[in-house]
CSV table of C-alpha atoms in Angstrom, one decimal:
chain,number,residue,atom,x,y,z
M,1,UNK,CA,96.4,72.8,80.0
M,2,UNK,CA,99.6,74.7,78.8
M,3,UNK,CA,102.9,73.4,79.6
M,4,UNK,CA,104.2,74.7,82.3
M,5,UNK,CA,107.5,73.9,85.2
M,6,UNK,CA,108.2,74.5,88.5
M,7,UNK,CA,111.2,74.7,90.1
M,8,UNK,CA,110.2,74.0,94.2
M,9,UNK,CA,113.8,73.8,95.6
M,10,UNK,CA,117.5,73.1,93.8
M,11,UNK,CA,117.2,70.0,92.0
M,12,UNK,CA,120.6,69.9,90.7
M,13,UNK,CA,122.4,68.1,93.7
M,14,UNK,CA,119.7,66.6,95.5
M,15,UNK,CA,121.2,63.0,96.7
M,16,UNK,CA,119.1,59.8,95.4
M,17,UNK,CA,117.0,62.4,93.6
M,18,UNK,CA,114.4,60.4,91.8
M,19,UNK,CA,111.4,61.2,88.8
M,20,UNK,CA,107.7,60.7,89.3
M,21,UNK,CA,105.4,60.6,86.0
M,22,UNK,CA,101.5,60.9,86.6
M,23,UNK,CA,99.9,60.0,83.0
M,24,UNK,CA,96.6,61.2,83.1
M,25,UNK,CA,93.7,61.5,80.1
M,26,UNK,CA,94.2,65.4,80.0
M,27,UNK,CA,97.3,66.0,81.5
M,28,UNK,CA,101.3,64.3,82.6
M,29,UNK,CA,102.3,65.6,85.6
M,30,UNK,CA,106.0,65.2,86.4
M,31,UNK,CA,108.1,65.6,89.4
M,32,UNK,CA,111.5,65.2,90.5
M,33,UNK,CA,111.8,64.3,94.3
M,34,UNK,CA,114.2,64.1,96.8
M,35,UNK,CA,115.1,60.7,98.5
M,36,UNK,CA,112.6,61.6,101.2
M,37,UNK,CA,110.0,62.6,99.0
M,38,UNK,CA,110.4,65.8,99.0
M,39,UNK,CA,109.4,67.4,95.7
M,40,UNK,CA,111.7,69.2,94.4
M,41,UNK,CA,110.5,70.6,91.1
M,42,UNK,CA,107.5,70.0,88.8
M,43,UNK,CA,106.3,70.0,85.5
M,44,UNK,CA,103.4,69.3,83.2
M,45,UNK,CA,102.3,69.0,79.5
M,46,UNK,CA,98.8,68.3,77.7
M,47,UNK,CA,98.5,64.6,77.4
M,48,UNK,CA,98.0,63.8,73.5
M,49,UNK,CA,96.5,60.5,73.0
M,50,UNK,CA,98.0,57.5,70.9
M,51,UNK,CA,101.2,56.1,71.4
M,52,UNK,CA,103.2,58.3,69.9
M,53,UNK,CA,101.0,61.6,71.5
M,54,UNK,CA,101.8,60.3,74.8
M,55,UNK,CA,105.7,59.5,74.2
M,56,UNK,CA,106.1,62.7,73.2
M,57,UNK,CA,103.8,64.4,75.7
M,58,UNK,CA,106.2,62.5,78.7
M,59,UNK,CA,109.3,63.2,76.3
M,60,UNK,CA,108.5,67.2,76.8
M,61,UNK,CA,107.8,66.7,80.6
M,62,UNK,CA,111.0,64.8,81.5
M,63,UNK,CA,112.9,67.2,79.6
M,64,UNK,CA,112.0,70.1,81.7
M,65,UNK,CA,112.6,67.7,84.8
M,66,UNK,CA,116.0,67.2,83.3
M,67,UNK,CA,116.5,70.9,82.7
M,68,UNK,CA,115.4,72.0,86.9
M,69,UNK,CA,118.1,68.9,87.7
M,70,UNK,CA,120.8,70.7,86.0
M,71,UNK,CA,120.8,69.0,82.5
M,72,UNK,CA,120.8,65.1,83.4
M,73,UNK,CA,117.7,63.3,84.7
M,74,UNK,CA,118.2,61.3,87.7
M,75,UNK,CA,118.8,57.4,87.1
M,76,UNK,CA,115.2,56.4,88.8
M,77,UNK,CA,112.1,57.0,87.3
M,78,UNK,CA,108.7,55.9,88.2
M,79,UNK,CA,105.3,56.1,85.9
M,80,UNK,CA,101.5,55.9,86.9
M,81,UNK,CA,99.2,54.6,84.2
M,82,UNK,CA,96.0,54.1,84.1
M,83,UNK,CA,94.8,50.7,82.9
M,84,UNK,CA,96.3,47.0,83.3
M,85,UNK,CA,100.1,47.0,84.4
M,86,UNK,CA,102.7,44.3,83.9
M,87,UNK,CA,104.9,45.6,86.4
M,88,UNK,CA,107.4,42.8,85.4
M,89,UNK,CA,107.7,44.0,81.3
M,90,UNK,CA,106.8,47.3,82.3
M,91,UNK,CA,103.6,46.6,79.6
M,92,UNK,CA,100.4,48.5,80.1
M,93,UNK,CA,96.6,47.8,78.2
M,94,UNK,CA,93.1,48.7,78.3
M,95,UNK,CA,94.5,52.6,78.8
M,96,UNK,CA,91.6,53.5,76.9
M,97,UNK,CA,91.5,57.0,77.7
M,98,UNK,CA,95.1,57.2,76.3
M,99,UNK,CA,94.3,55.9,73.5
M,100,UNK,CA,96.5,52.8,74.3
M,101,UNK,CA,93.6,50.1,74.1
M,102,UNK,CA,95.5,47.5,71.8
M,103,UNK,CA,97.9,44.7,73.0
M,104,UNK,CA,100.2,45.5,75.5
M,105,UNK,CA,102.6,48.4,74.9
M,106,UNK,CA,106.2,48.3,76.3
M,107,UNK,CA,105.5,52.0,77.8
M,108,UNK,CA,108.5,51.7,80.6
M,109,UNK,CA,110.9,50.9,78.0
M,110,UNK,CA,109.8,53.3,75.8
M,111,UNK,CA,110.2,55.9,78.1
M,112,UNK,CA,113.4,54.6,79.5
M,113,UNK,CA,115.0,55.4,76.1
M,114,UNK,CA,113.6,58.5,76.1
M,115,UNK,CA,114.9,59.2,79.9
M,116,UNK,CA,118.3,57.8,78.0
M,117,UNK,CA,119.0,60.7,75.7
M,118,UNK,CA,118.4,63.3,78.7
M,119,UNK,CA,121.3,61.1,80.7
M,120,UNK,CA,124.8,62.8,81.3
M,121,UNK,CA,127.0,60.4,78.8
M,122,UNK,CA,128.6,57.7,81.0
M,123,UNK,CA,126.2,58.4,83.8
M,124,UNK,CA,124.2,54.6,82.6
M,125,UNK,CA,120.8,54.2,81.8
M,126,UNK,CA,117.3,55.0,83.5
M,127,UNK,CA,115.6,52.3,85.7
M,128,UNK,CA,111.9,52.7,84.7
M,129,UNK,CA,109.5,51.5,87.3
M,130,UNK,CA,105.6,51.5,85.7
M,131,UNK,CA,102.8,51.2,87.9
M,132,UNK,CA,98.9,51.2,88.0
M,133,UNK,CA,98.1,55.1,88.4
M,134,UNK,CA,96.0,54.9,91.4
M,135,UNK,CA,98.3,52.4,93.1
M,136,UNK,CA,101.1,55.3,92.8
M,137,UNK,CA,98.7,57.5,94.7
M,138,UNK,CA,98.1,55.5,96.9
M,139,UNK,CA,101.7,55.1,97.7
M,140,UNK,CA,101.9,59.2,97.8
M,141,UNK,CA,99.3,59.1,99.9
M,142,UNK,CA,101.6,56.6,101.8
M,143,UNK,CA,104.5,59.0,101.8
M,144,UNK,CA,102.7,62.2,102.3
M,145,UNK,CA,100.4,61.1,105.6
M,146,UNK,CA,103.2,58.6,107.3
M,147,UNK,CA,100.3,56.1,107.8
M,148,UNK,CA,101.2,52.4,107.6
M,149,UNK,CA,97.8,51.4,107.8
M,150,UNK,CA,95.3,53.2,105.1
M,151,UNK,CA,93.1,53.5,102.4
M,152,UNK,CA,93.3,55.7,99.5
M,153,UNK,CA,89.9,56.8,97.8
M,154,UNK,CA,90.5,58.5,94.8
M,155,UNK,CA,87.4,60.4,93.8
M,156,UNK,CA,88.1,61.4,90.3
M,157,UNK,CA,86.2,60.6,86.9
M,158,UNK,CA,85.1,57.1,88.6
M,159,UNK,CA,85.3,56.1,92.1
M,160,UNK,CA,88.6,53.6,93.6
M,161,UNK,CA,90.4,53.1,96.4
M,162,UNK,CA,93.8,52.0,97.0
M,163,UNK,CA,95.4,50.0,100.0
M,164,UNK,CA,99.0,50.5,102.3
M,165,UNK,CA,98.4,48.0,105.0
M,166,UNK,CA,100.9,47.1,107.0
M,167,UNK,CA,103.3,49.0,105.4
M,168,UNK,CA,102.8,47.2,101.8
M,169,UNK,CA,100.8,48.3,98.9
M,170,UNK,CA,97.9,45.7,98.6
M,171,UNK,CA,97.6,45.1,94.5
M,172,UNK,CA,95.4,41.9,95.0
M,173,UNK,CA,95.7,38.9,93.3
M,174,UNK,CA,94.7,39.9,89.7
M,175,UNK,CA,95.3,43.8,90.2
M,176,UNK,CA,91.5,44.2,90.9
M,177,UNK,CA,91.9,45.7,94.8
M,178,UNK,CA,89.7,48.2,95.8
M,179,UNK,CA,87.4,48.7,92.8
M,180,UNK,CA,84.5,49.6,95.1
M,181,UNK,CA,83.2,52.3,92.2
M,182,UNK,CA,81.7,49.1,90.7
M,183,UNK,CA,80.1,47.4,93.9
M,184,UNK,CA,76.2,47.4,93.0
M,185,UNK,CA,73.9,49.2,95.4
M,186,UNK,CA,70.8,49.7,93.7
M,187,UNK,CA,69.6,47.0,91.7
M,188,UNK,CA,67.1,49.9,89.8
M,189,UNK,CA,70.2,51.8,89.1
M,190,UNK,CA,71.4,53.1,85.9
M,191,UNK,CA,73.5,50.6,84.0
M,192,UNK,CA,77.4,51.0,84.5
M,193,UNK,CA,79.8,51.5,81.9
M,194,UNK,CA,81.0,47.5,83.3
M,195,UNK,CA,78.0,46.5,82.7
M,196,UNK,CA,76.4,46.1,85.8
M,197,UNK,CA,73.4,48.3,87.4
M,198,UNK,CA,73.1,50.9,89.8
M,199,UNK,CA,77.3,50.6,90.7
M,200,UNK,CA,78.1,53.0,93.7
M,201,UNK,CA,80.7,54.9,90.7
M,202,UNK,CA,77.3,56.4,89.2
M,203,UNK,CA,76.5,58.6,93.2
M,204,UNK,CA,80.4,58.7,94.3
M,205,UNK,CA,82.6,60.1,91.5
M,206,UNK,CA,83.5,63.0,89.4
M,207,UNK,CA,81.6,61.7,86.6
M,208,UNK,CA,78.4,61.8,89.2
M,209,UNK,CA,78.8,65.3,89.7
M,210,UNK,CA,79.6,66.1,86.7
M,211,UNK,CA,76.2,65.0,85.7
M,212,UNK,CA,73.9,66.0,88.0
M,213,UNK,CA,75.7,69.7,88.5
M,214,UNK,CA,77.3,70.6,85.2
M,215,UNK,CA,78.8,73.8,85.1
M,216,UNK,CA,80.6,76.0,82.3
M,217,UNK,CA,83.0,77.9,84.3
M,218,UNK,CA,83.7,76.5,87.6
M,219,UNK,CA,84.6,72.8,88.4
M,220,UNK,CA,81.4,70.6,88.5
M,221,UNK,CA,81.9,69.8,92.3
M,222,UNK,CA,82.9,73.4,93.3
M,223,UNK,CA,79.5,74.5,92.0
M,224,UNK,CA,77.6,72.2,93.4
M,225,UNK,CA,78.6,72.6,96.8
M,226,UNK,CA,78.5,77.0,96.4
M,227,UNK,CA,75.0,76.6,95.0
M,228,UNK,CA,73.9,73.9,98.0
M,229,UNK,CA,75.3,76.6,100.7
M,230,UNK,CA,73.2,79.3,98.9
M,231,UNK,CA,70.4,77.4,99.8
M,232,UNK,CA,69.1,75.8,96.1
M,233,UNK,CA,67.2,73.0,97.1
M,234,UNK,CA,68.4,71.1,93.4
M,235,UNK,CA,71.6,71.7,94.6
M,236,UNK,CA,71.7,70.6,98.2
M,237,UNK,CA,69.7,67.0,96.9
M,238,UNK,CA,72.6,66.5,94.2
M,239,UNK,CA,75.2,67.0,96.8
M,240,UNK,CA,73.5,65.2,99.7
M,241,UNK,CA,73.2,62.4,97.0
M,242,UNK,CA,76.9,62.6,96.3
M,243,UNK,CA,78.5,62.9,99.8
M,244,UNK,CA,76.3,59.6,101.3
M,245,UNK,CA,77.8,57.8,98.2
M,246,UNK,CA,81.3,58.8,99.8
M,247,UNK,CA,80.3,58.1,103.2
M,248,UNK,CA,79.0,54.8,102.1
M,249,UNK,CA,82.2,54.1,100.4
M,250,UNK,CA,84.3,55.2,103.6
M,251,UNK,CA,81.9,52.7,105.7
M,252,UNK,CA,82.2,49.9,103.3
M,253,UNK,CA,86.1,50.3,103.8
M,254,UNK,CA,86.5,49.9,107.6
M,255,UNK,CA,83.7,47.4,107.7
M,256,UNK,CA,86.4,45.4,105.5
M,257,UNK,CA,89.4,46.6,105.9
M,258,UNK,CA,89.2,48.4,108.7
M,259,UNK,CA,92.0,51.0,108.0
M,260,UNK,CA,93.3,53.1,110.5
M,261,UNK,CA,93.4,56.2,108.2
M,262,UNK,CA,91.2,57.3,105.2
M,263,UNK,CA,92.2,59.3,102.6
M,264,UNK,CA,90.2,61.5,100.6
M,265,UNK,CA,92.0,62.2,96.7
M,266,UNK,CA,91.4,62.5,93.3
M,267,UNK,CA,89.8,65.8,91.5
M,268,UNK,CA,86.7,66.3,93.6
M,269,UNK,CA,88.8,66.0,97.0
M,270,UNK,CA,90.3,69.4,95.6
M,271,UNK,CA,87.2,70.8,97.4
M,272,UNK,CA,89.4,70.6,100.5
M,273,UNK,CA,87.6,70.6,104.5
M,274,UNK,CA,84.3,71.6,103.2
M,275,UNK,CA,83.9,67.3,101.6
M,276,UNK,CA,85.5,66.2,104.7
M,277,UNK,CA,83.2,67.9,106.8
M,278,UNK,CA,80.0,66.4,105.0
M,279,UNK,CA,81.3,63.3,104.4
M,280,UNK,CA,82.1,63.1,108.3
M,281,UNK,CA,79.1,64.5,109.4
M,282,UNK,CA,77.0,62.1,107.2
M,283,UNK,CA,79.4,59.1,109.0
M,284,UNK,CA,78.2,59.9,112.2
M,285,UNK,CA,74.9,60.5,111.2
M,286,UNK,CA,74.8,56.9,110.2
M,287,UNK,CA,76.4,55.7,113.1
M,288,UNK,CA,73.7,57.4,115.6
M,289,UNK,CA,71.5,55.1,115.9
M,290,UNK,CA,74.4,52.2,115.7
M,291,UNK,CA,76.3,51.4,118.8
M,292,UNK,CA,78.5,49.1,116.1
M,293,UNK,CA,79.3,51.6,113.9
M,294,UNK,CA,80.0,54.2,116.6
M,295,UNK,CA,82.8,52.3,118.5
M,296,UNK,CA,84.3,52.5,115.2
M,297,UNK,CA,84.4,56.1,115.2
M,298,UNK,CA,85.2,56.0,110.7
M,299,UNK,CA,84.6,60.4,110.8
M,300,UNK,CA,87.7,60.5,113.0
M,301,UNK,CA,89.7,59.0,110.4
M,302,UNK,CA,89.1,60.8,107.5
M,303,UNK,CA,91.9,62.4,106.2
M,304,UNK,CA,92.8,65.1,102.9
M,305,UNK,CA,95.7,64.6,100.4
M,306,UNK,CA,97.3,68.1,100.9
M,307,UNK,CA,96.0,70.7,98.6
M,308,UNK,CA,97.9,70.9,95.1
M,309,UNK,CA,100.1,68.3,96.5
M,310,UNK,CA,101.2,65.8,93.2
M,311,UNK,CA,100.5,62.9,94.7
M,312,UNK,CA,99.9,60.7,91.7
M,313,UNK,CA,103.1,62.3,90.7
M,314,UNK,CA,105.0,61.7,94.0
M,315,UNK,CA,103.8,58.0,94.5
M,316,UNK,CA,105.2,56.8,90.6
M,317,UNK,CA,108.3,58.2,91.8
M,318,UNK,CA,108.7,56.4,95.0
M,319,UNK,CA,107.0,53.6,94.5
M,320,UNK,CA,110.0,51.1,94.0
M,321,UNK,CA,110.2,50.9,97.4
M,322,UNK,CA,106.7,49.5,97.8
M,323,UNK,CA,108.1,46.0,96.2
């Protein structure tokens, strides 16, 4: 993906502006929002891996932020990561698919003396938040719906979901909550890259798709669905496979969390009402012939993040004020 910027509305004079970096395997995704989370201008850049790829991929995104805010970045700045976050030293590991799989790496202070040099002199130095990627989607999610009470599944290469409930983002105790891609349910399965068998991540994800459907020119899960309404029997299988695996996700949340709202993320949510509409119609499929699973109605919550909406983006920037 070339780089690119967008300017969305002035960003020059926006009060308590704020900057949002989504640090993904292929791309960084940068925003600068408003105090109301309102985005106010984006930008992107191929993500090269290594250390010193992705300082300098982020460096050439929060330069173009700094440019659409009038030459100075604003002085808070949040960062989604994948892999193990120490929010406290602003640390991140195990980012294999960034190539930052060694010892922890000091990624918010790095990029906070980056953000430093694109400061107005006098104007002090950048507060860098860093936080677990899909935890700042979640938060996004948060921001975007209004919802107090939900669950974020993000449906990308693997299979997560994230947690606002009560108004607070649920991290859990070792930073493990909602890792339902990895909750075995068939012991015959295929073994997991965690090293389990038959994980729900191998029916419910990108990566599942991506492998029973691959396709050269469209998305994988864009095909698959065109091809199922054409009528290929191949096709509707593989995506009948694939939306149960959601809807068995989506159950497995409100029969333990019981969320008020569900969000649908990630790439293959991209395919908009179309997976909503399956999903929901498999839900209350599997509710017919349960009175239980009925009164709990789980179709009528299903929700989409808004088409192209940054969310990952959006959430990194705004999630200092989910403590």
């Amino acid at each position: 993906m070339s780089a690119a910027t967008e300017l969305v509305r002035d960003a020059r004079d926006a009060a308590g502006a704020r900057v949002g970096l989504d640090i993904g395997a292929t791309k960084i995704l940068g925003v600068v929002v408003a105090a109301d989370g309102t985005v106010l201008a984006q930008a992107r850049e191929t993500t090269v891996a290594g250390p010193d790829g992705v300082l300098a991929s982020a460096g050439a995104v929060l330069e173009r932020l700094a440019a659409a805010a009038g030459g100075s970045l604003p002085a808070v700045i949040g960062v989604g990561v994948p892999g193990i976050v120490d929010r406290a030293a602003g640390a991140v590991k195990h980012a294999v698919n960034l190539g930052l799989d060694g010892d922890w790496f000091p990624l918010a202070a790095r990029i906070g003396a980056r953000a430093g040099d694109l400061r107005q002199p006098g104007a002090g130095a950048a507060r860098v938040t860093l936080e677990n990627d899909l935890n700042a989607a979640t938060w996004g999610a948060h921001v975007l719906s209004g919802a107090d009470d939900l669950a974020y599944v993000s449906l990308g290469t693997g299979l997560a979901a994230g947690f606002v409930l009560d108004g607070v983002l649920r991290r859990g105790a070792h930073g493990a909550a909602g890792e339902i891609g990895h909750v075995p349910v068939d012991p015959a399965g295929e073994l997991c890259s965690c090293g389990q068998k038959g994980c729900l991540e191998l029916v419910a994800s990108g990566s599942a798709v991506t492998a029973a459907w691959p396709s050269p020119d469209l998305p994988a899960a864009e095909a698959l669905f065109a091809a199922a309404s054409a009528g290929d029997p191949a096709a509707v299988a593989a995506r009948d496979r694939f939306v149960h695996g959601v809807a068995d996700a989506v159950r497995m949340l409100g029969l333990t969390v019981d969320p008020a709202v569900i969000i649908l993320g990630g790439g293959v949510a991209n395919l908009g009402a179309p997976l909503r509409d399956a999903v929901a119609a498999t839900l209350r499929t599997q509710a017919a012939t349960s009175p239980f699973l009925a009164s709990l109605d789980l179709a009528s919550r299903l929700r989409l993040v808004p088409q192209g909406m940054p969310v990952g983006a959006l959430g990194a920037a705004m999630i200092g004020d989910a403590g």
